Tab-separated table of C-alpha atoms in Angstrom:
chain	number	residue	atom	x	y	z
P	1	MET	CA	-14.557	-22.379	-12.990
P	2	SER	CA	-11.813	-19.953	-13.229
P	3	ASP	CA	-13.734	-16.912	-11.285
P	4	SER	CA	-14.084	-19.371	-8.717
P	5	LEU	CA	-10.266	-20.216	-8.537
P	6	GLU	CA	-8.877	-16.224	-9.025
P	7	GLN	CA	-12.036	-15.501	-6.036
P	8	GLN	CA	-9.603	-18.339	-4.255
P	9	ALA	CA	-6.310	-16.272	-5.160
P	10	ARG	CA	-7.674	-13.260	-4.257
P	11	SER	CA	-9.335	-14.326	-0.699
P	12	LEU	CA	-5.339	-14.217	0.072
P	13	LEU	CA	-5.142	-10.527	-0.203
P	14	SER	CA	-6.711	-9.805	2.846
P	15	ALA	CA	-5.444	-9.090	6.486
P	16	GLY	CA	-7.955	-12.006	7.183
P	17	ALA	CA	-6.031	-14.171	5.324
P	18	VAL	CA	-2.832	-13.053	7.054
P	19	ARG	CA	-4.227	-13.835	10.026
P	20	ALA	CA	-6.070	-16.879	9.866
P	21	ARG	CA	-2.862	-18.972	8.264
P	22	ALA	CA	-0.644	-17.463	10.785
P	23	GLY	CA	-2.990	-18.431	13.640
P	24	GLN	CA	-3.119	-22.075	11.786
P	25	MET	CA	0.961	-22.105	11.625
P	26	LEU	CA	0.537	-21.092	15.915
P	27	GLN	CA	-1.306	-24.217	16.336
P	28	ILE	CA	0.795	-26.666	14.198
P	29	GLY	CA	3.952	-24.956	16.142
P	30	LEU	CA	1.691	-25.686	19.539
P	31	ALA	CA	1.030	-29.360	18.445
P	32	GLY	CA	5.077	-30.157	17.980
P	33	GLY	CA	4.512	-30.125	14.266
P	34	LEU	CA	6.899	-27.408	13.092
P	35	ASN	CA	9.839	-28.587	11.018
P	36	HIS	CA	12.710	-25.785	12.230
P	37	PHE	CA	11.226	-24.558	15.590
P	38	THR	CA	9.986	-24.992	19.193
P	39	ILE	CA	7.320	-22.862	20.954
P	40	ASP	CA	7.772	-21.721	24.673
P	41	LEU	CA	4.791	-19.385	25.603
P	42	ASP	CA	5.477	-19.525	29.132
P	43	ARG	CA	8.288	-16.775	27.842
P	44	MET	CA	5.626	-14.428	26.917
P	45	ASP	CA	4.895	-12.512	29.673
P	46	GLY	CA	8.834	-11.672	29.573
P	47	VAL	CA	7.965	-10.329	25.981
P	48	ALA	CA	4.787	-7.857	27.159
P	49	ASP	CA	7.095	-6.334	29.687
P	50	ALA	CA	10.183	-5.862	27.403
P	51	VAL	CA	7.483	-4.035	25.618
P	52	LEU	CA	6.315	-2.111	27.932
P	53	ALA	CA	9.742	-1.059	29.233
P	54	VAL	CA	11.080	0.296	25.903
P	55	THR	CA	6.962	2.026	25.164
P	56	ARG	CA	7.227	3.608	28.175
P	57	LYS	CA	10.827	5.463	28.207
P	58	ALA	CA	9.258	6.723	23.753
P	59	TYR	CA	6.043	7.368	25.536
P	60	PRO	CA	5.719	7.902	28.698
P	61	THR	CA	2.434	9.477	28.594
P	62	LEU	CA	1.418	6.078	26.434
P	63	ASP	CA	-0.393	8.326	24.075
P	64	VAL	CA	1.534	6.072	21.253
P	65	PRO	CA	1.104	6.950	17.555
P	66	PHE	CA	0.816	4.619	15.126
P	67	HIS	CA	3.506	2.222	13.279
P	68	ALA	CA	3.676	3.694	10.302
P	69	ARG	CA	6.476	5.575	8.103
P	70	TRP	CA	5.845	9.342	8.851
P	71	ARG	CA	7.569	8.190	12.594
P	72	HIS	CA	10.675	8.051	10.502
P	73	PHE	CA	10.393	11.450	8.921
P	74	VAL	CA	11.031	12.611	12.159
P	75	LEU	CA	14.872	13.589	13.142
P	76	GLY	CA	15.715	14.678	17.002
P	77	ASP	CA	12.574	17.010	17.369
P	78	THR	CA	11.621	18.300	14.154
P	79	ASP	CA	8.811	16.408	11.943
P	80	ARG	CA	10.838	17.203	8.525
P	81	TRP	CA	7.133	16.198	6.476
P	82	ALA	CA	5.089	17.837	8.629
P	83	ARG	CA	7.520	21.268	8.104
P	84	LEU	CA	7.643	21.008	4.254
P	85	ALA	CA	4.095	20.392	4.041
P	86	ASP	CA	3.044	22.893	6.386
P	87	ALA	CA	4.886	25.881	4.760
P	88	ALA	CA	3.432	24.009	1.398
P	89	SER	CA	0.197	25.682	0.039
P	90	TRP	CA	-2.071	23.235	-0.653
P	91	PRO	CA	-5.520	24.217	-2.653
P	92	ASP	CA	-7.415	21.098	-0.618
P	93	ARG	CA	-7.146	18.572	1.555
P	94	ALA	CA	-7.110	15.793	-0.934
P	95	VAL	CA	-3.864	17.849	-3.119
P	96	ARG	CA	-2.317	17.090	0.269
P	97	ALA	CA	-3.638	13.524	0.517
P	98	ARG	CA	-2.206	12.536	-2.925
P	99	ALA	CA	1.115	14.629	-2.125
P	100	GLU	CA	1.352	12.149	0.666
P	101	PHE	CA	0.050	8.794	-0.687
P	102	ASP	CA	2.841	9.611	-3.457
P	103	LEU	CA	5.652	10.001	-0.201
P	104	ALA	CA	3.913	6.878	1.836
P	105	ILE	CA	4.111	4.617	-1.464
P	106	VAL	CA	7.701	5.463	-2.564
P	107	SER	CA	9.321	6.184	0.786
P	108	VAL	CA	8.176	2.046	2.412
P	109	LEU	CA	9.020	0.742	-1.138
P	110	LEU	CA	12.330	1.893	-0.467
P	111	ASP	CA	12.720	0.606	2.770
P	112	ALA	CA	13.864	-2.873	2.858
P	113	GLY	CA	16.764	-3.847	5.173
P	114	ALA	CA	19.565	-1.599	4.511
P	115	GLY	CA	22.508	-3.743	5.485
P	116	ALA	CA	24.185	-2.602	8.494
P	117	ALA	CA	27.165	-0.618	6.884
P	118	TRP	CA	25.161	1.851	5.107
P	119	ARG	CA	24.549	5.125	6.473
P	120	TYR	CA	22.535	8.414	5.037
P	121	ARG	CA	24.270	11.672	5.467
P	122	ASP	CA	21.800	14.315	6.607
P	123	ALA	CA	22.876	17.627	4.862
P	124	VAL	CA	20.937	19.549	7.779
P	125	THR	CA	22.326	17.513	11.300
P	126	GLY	CA	25.226	16.450	9.457
P	127	GLN	CA	24.716	13.383	11.310
P	128	ALA	CA	24.802	9.790	9.954
P	129	ILE	CA	21.363	7.374	10.045
P	130	GLY	CA	21.764	4.226	8.856
P	131	ARG	CA	18.709	1.057	8.752
P	132	SER	CA	15.016	2.481	7.497
P	133	GLU	CA	15.452	6.044	9.577
P	134	GLY	CA	18.219	6.705	6.772
P	135	LEU	CA	16.292	5.585	4.201
P	136	ALA	CA	13.277	7.406	5.500
P	137	ILE	CA	15.290	10.881	5.180
P	138	ALA	CA	16.627	10.426	1.734
P	139	SER	CA	13.184	9.284	0.310
P	140	LEU	CA	12.207	12.198	1.930
P	141	ASP	CA	14.864	14.761	0.183
P	142	MET	CA	14.566	12.474	-2.876
P	143	PHE	CA	10.660	13.495	-3.078
P	144	ALA	CA	11.520	17.358	-1.594
P	145	SER	CA	13.759	17.672	-4.185
P	146	GLY	CA	11.434	16.648	-7.227
P	147	LEU	CA	13.481	13.698	-8.621
P	148	PHE	CA	10.253	11.548	-8.746
P	149	SER	CA	8.791	14.704	-10.067
P	150	GLY	CA	7.860	15.358	-13.885
P	151	ASP	CA	7.170	19.041	-12.856
P	152	ALA	CA	10.003	21.329	-11.540
P	153	ARG	CA	7.590	23.700	-10.608
P	154	ALA	CA	5.817	20.663	-8.039
P	155	PRO	CA	8.020	18.735	-6.272
P	156	PHE	CA	5.931	17.541	-4.327
P	157	ARG	CA	4.649	14.326	-6.582
P	158	VAL	CA	5.649	10.915	-8.370
P	159	ASP	CA	4.591	10.534	-11.606
P	160	ALA	CA	4.098	7.457	-13.126
P	161	ASP	CA	6.421	7.963	-16.387
P	162	VAL	CA	9.335	9.388	-14.170
P	163	LEU	CA	9.267	6.907	-11.819
P	164	THR	CA	9.333	4.714	-15.039
P	165	LYS	CA	12.650	5.379	-16.472
P	166	LEU	CA	14.193	6.052	-13.130
P	167	PRO	CA	18.262	5.606	-13.952
P	168	LEU	CA	19.806	3.362	-11.429
P	169	ALA	CA	22.265	6.252	-11.060
P	170	ALA	CA	19.733	8.990	-9.587
P	171	LEU	CA	19.154	6.423	-6.598
P	172	THR	CA	22.879	5.567	-5.900
P	173	SER	CA	23.891	8.724	-5.689
P	174	ALA	CA	20.141	10.069	-3.772
P	175	PHE	CA	21.524	6.982	-1.222
P	176	GLN	CA	25.168	8.337	-1.029
P	177	VAL	CA	25.737	4.827	-2.516
P	178	ASN	CA	29.481	4.008	-3.236
P	179	ASP	CA	32.104	1.103	-2.569
P	180	ALA	CA	32.246	2.447	1.377
P	181	ASN	CA	28.839	2.551	1.856
P	182	PRO	CA	27.161	-0.302	0.469
P	183	LEU	CA	23.303	-0.178	0.552
P	184	LEU	CA	21.908	-3.939	0.292
P	185	GLY	CA	19.215	-5.048	-2.744
P	186	LEU	CA	20.087	-1.332	-4.650
P	187	GLU	CA	18.790	-2.900	-8.097
P	188	GLY	CA	15.998	-4.530	-6.509
P	189	ARG	CA	14.837	-1.138	-5.128
P	190	THR	CA	15.000	0.406	-8.330
P	191	ASP	CA	13.468	-1.956	-10.421
P	192	LEU	CA	10.200	-1.953	-8.091
P	193	LEU	CA	9.986	1.725	-8.639
P	194	ARG	CA	9.991	1.123	-12.148
P	195	ARG	CA	7.600	-1.673	-11.979
P	196	LEU	CA	5.559	0.973	-9.947
P	197	GLY	CA	5.919	3.309	-12.669
P	198	LYS	CA	4.339	0.874	-14.969
P	199	GLN	CA	1.477	-0.225	-12.931
P	200	VAL	CA	0.244	2.718	-11.888
P	201	ALA	CA	0.714	4.112	-15.570
P	202	ALA	CA	-1.284	1.318	-17.250
P	203	ARG	CA	-4.024	2.021	-14.636
P	204	PRO	CA	-5.322	5.412	-15.028
P	205	GLU	CA	-9.372	4.579	-13.865
P	206	ILE	CA	-7.253	3.874	-10.541
P	207	PHE	CA	-4.566	6.024	-10.373
P	208	GLY	CA	-5.648	9.414	-12.957
P	209	LEU	CA	-9.014	9.963	-11.422
P	210	HIS	CA	-8.239	13.565	-10.442
P	211	ASP	CA	-4.633	13.711	-12.218
P	212	THR	CA	-2.384	12.060	-14.316
P	213	PRO	CA	-1.434	8.796	-13.287
P	214	ARG	CA	0.532	8.888	-10.403
P	215	PRO	CA	1.059	6.462	-7.019
P	216	GLY	CA	-1.150	8.759	-4.913
P	217	GLY	CA	-4.387	8.615	-7.513
P	218	LEU	CA	-4.818	5.568	-5.049
P	219	PHE	CA	-6.164	8.322	-2.488
P	220	ASP	CA	-9.083	8.830	-4.352
P	221	HIS	CA	-10.099	4.949	-5.248
P	222	ILE	CA	-10.005	4.657	-2.047
P	223	ALA	CA	-11.581	7.666	-0.800
P	224	ALA	CA	-14.253	6.621	-3.645
P	225	GLN	CA	-15.352	3.363	-0.986
P	226	ALA	CA	-15.920	5.154	1.952
P	227	VAL	CA	-19.104	5.012	3.816
P	228	GLY	CA	-20.240	7.692	5.992
P	229	GLY	CA	-16.792	9.028	6.333
P	230	ALA	CA	-15.669	6.144	7.195
P	231	ILE	CA	-13.182	3.760	5.440
P	232	PRO	CA	-12.271	0.545	7.136
P	233	ALA	CA	-8.407	-0.511	7.478
P	234	PRO	CA	-8.703	-3.705	5.624
P	235	ALA	CA	-10.284	-2.123	2.647
P	236	ILE	CA	-6.795	0.278	2.401
P	237	LEU	CA	-5.018	-2.865	2.377
P	238	SER	CA	-6.943	-4.436	-0.034
P	239	ALA	CA	-6.849	-1.420	-2.476
P	240	VAL	CA	-2.933	-1.935	-2.227
P	241	LEU	CA	-2.805	-5.573	-3.345
P	242	ASN	CA	-5.345	-5.597	-5.766
P	243	GLN	CA	-3.655	-2.710	-7.289
P	244	LEU	CA	0.040	-2.521	-6.564
P	245	GLY	CA	-0.120	-6.324	-6.286
P	246	PRO	CA	1.632	-6.560	-9.877
P	247	ILE	CA	4.745	-4.680	-8.734
P	248	TRP	CA	6.651	-7.618	-7.112
P	249	PRO	CA	8.402	-9.299	-9.324
P	250	SER	CA	8.824	-12.948	-9.681
P	251	ARG	CA	6.392	-14.188	-6.838
P	252	LEU	CA	3.471	-16.657	-6.636
P	253	GLU	CA	0.715	-16.819	-8.652
P	254	LEU	CA	-2.539	-18.359	-8.593
P	255	ALA	CA	-5.385	-17.950	-11.302
P	256	GLY	CA	-2.926	-14.959	-13.262
P	257	VAL	CA	-3.305	-13.010	-10.130
P	258	PRO	CA	0.136	-12.584	-8.242
P	259	LEU	CA	0.159	-12.913	-4.620
P	260	GLY	CA	2.704	-10.680	-3.444
P	261	ASP	CA	4.212	-11.687	-0.107
P	262	CYS	CA	2.856	-15.220	-0.249
P	263	TRP	CA	4.841	-18.576	0.623
P	264	ARG	CA	4.518	-22.398	0.581
P	265	TYR	CA	3.887	-24.061	3.377
P	266	PRO	CA	3.061	-28.113	2.769
P	267	ALA	CA	1.048	-28.116	6.054
P	268	ILE	CA	-0.956	-25.162	5.820
P	269	LYS	CA	-4.490	-26.774	5.239
P	270	ALA	CA	-7.705	-25.599	3.175
P	271	ASP	CA	-10.193	-26.529	1.554
P	272	ASP	CA	-9.448	-25.368	-1.858
P	273	ALA	CA	-6.796	-24.438	-3.985
P	274	THR	CA	-4.918	-22.011	-1.617
P	275	ALA	CA	-4.118	-25.090	0.909
P	276	GLY	CA	-0.170	-25.096	1.234
P	277	LEU	CA	-0.439	-20.709	0.832
P	278	VAL	CA	1.151	-18.257	4.001
P	279	PRO	CA	0.463	-14.823	2.889
P	280	LEU	CA	2.220	-12.063	4.813
P	281	HIS	CA	1.824	-8.723	2.717
P	282	LYS	CA	4.376	-7.306	5.292
P	283	LEU	CA	5.472	-4.387	3.208
P	284	SER	CA	1.728	-3.967	1.871
P	285	GLN	CA	0.212	-3.999	5.357
P	286	TRP	CA	3.475	-1.665	6.412
P	287	LEU	CA	2.677	0.702	3.432
P	288	SER	CA	-1.448	0.114	4.842
P	289	TYR	CA	-0.891	1.583	8.295
P	290	SER	CA	1.097	4.573	6.603
P	291	LEU	CA	-1.985	5.370	4.965
P	292	ILE	CA	-4.065	5.851	7.848
P	293	GLU	CA	-2.623	9.326	8.790
P	294	PRO	CA	-3.280	10.589	5.245
P	295	LEU	CA	-6.655	9.861	5.197
P	296	GLN	CA	-7.867	10.819	8.536
P	297	ARG	CA	-5.886	14.248	7.549
P	298	ALA	CA	-8.612	14.712	4.700
P	299	GLY	CA	-10.618	13.832	6.979
P	300	PHE	CA	-11.702	10.552	7.167
P	301	ALA	CA	-12.798	7.947	10.025
P	302	VAL	CA	-10.477	4.942	9.441
P	303	THR	CA	-11.911	2.254	11.714
P	304	ASP	CA	-10.837	-1.183	12.194
P	305	ILE	CA	-7.229	-0.424	12.631
P	306	ASP	CA	-7.044	-3.891	14.333
P	307	GLY	CA	-8.111	-5.534	11.329
P	308	LEU	CA	-4.889	-5.494	10.234
P	309	THR	CA	-1.849	-7.580	11.759
P	310	GLY	CA	1.344	-7.698	13.220
P	311	LEU	CA	4.334	-7.072	10.696
P	312	ALA	CA	6.425	-10.636	9.506
P	313	GLU	CA	9.796	-9.121	9.700
P	314	TYR	CA	13.155	-9.435	11.211
P	315	ARG	CA	12.765	-7.347	14.326
P	316	ASN	CA	9.896	-8.355	15.422
P	317	GLY	CA	10.568	-12.201	14.587
P	318	GLY	CA	13.718	-11.565	16.319
P	319	LEU	CA	11.827	-10.510	20.054
P	320	PHE	CA	10.424	-13.904	19.854
P	321	VAL	CA	13.761	-15.586	18.795
P	322	ASP	CA	16.039	-13.376	21.140
P	323	HIS	CA	13.478	-13.845	24.049
P	324	ASP	CA	13.814	-17.300	23.847
P	325	VAL	CA	9.796	-17.907	22.789
P	326	LEU	CA	10.829	-19.656	19.489
P	327	ARG	CA	13.684	-21.833	19.573
P	328	LEU	CA	15.253	-23.255	16.954
P	329	ARG	CA	15.584	-27.228	16.664
P	330	ASP	CA	18.701	-26.999	14.768
P	331	THR	CA	20.727	-24.331	16.302
P	332	ALA	CA	23.200	-24.620	13.989
P	333	ASP	CA	19.912	-22.824	11.643
P	334	ALA	CA	21.608	-19.303	13.677
P	335	ASP	CA	24.840	-19.652	11.734
P	336	ARG	CA	23.203	-19.710	8.139
P	337	ALA	CA	21.649	-17.607	5.735
P	338	HIS	CA	18.010	-18.540	4.402
P	339	ALA	CA	16.466	-17.855	1.756
P	340	VAL	CA	12.890	-16.305	2.019
P	341	ASP	CA	11.133	-18.489	0.530
P	342	SER	CA	12.748	-21.234	2.559
P	343	LEU	CA	10.258	-23.054	5.137
P	344	LEU	CA	12.396	-21.793	7.833
P	345	VAL	CA	11.957	-18.411	7.444
P	346	VAL	CA	8.139	-19.040	6.566
P	347	GLU	CA	7.646	-21.068	9.432
P	348	TRP	CA	9.507	-18.241	11.524
P	349	ARG	CA	7.301	-14.881	9.709
P	350	GLY	CA	3.681	-17.172	10.299
P	351	LEU	CA	4.926	-17.500	13.634
P	352	THR	CA	5.711	-13.498	14.143
P	353	VAL	CA	2.663	-12.481	13.515
P	354	ALA	CA	0.637	-14.820	15.552
P	355	LEU	CA	2.235	-14.042	18.324
P	356	LEU	CA	2.233	-10.229	17.890
P	357	ASP	CA	-1.405	-10.617	19.199
P	358	ARG	CA	-0.801	-12.581	21.699
P	359	VAL	CA	1.598	-9.854	22.984
P	360	ALA	CA	-1.076	-7.396	22.434
P	361	GLU	CA	-3.641	-9.113	24.586
P	362	ARG	CA	-0.909	-9.298	27.566
P	363	VAL	CA	0.111	-5.429	26.868
P	364	ARG	CA	-3.327	-4.323	26.998
P	365	ALA	CA	-4.226	-6.198	30.037
P	366	LYS	CA	-1.045	-5.134	32.164
P	367	LEU	CA	-2.151	-1.438	30.792
P	368	GLY	CA	-5.925	-1.914	31.635
P	369	ARG	CA	-6.131	-0.971	27.713
P	370	THR	CA	-8.719	-1.593	24.824
P	371	PRO	CA	-7.887	-2.576	21.211
P	372	GLU	CA	-9.780	0.614	19.995
P	373	THR	CA	-7.578	2.581	23.305
P	374	LEU	CA	-4.692	1.032	22.459
P	375	PRO	CA	-4.787	-0.814	18.624
P	376	LEU	CA	-1.940	-2.968	17.844
P	377	ALA	CA	-0.659	-0.139	15.431
P	378	SER	CA	0.641	1.566	18.359
P	379	ILE	CA	1.401	-1.652	19.952
P	380	LEU	CA	3.688	-1.825	17.500
P	381	GLU	CA	5.269	1.342	17.563
P	382	GLY	CA	5.713	1.565	21.269
P	383	GLY	CA	6.203	-1.292	21.059
P	384	THR	CA	7.053	-4.708	19.912
P	385	TRP	CA	9.815	-3.123	16.546
P	386	ALA	CA	11.948	-1.243	18.995
P	387	ALA	CA	11.671	-4.175	22.015
P	388	GLY	CA	13.264	-6.293	19.214
P	389	ARG	CA	16.206	-4.023	18.056
P	390	ALA	CA	16.771	-2.959	21.875
P	391	ILE	CA	17.362	-7.273	22.457
P	392	ALA	CA	19.454	-7.117	19.622
P	393	PHE	CA	21.447	-4.265	20.035
P	394	SER	CA	21.992	-6.247	23.584
P	395	ARG	CA	22.825	-9.676	22.156
P	396	ARG	CA	24.934	-8.721	18.882
P	397	PRO	CA	26.735	-5.636	18.859
P	398	ASP	CA	25.853	-4.619	15.241
P	399	GLY	CA	21.942	-5.016	16.292
P	400	SER	CA	22.032	-8.015	13.471
P	401	PRO	CA	18.706	-10.068	13.530
P	402	PRO	CA	19.325	-13.877	15.092
P	403	LEU	CA	18.454	-15.227	12.076
P	404	LYS	CA	19.963	-14.402	8.532
P	405	VAL	CA	17.710	-13.806	5.957
P	406	ILE	CA	18.747	-13.828	2.116
P	407	SER	CA	16.426	-10.994	1.075
P	408	ASP	CA	16.253	-9.166	-2.590
P	409	GLY	CA	15.226	-5.689	-1.083
P	410	THR	CA	11.587	-6.642	-1.405
P	411	VAL	CA	10.333	-8.270	1.467
P	412	PHE	CA	11.962	-6.386	4.572
């Protein structure tokens, strides 16, 4: 029986489970059965138009790249990572891919909400950059300086034993944090990287196939699963969730399997032990999207990109609240702060995933495109995330999301 229970638990570690449970949440909402939100699908056309407007502005030719961490390494007209990588000498494509996996994994894990006050002063341009873009450039600078490397002659790597012992002071300094420049969840971020180091060190058969254990060893684990040079995108997520899952602190477990970004919602039905559970896997999917391009550069074809889902975070979610697709039953909830495991936040995030699929359908219909020619990953980039940010700034001077979530730096 324990085997079967473990299989049930692992079934939640998939993009398919995220999409299915989010779809169920939407159906409950359309039937009027949610505790905190009502849904007005008549307003979805306006959302699609807003997404198209920001997409055309950012990508006039509608040749939209994937929503991935790599976009945040572009400052002005300069792709900072591409410039560093192209100047480096790589013995082969796999060596570069491991470095890019190292960078993407650490950078994404550091990419929880920074708070409205924090800024990173870029040494090259002198710009003070906030939020996700600031975190990205800061993490790239840390990586390029060798902060995570155990070998001073090889800065472009992340070594498990360095992460395991990472001092809080190192990240405090690297993020330029002080009393006047506070960063939310700094301790949580540091702890997450240490946990990553411990997990990687403990699994050399996964992370140390061709090198000392490092997060970038996940490249070799995924590459070994290729069939005819092709890797389905959901397999990337599966590897991320199964191999990195234990790093997430104090979350739900089932049959000893850590469930990651997965939350209780009693109205969700299933005929096994996964009933009442809603997996969302936001950071893990954001990471999976970010690992597609290194795999492609290494010569693999990544298929079924739409097998991954939209991301349940506050820009995508705010898009639907600010456009009145989602309306609070109790308007006072807009002024309260909500725990990440609260029913309200679980509803909001589940609905966000389901509604992103519906927006994607409408955007493609307006453009005469298919999922193959305009994947969800590109619609998120064009896209829903930017449109969510745009309407947030038009509604609130600081661009804050329409709902307040108490986050520990490891969810959003």
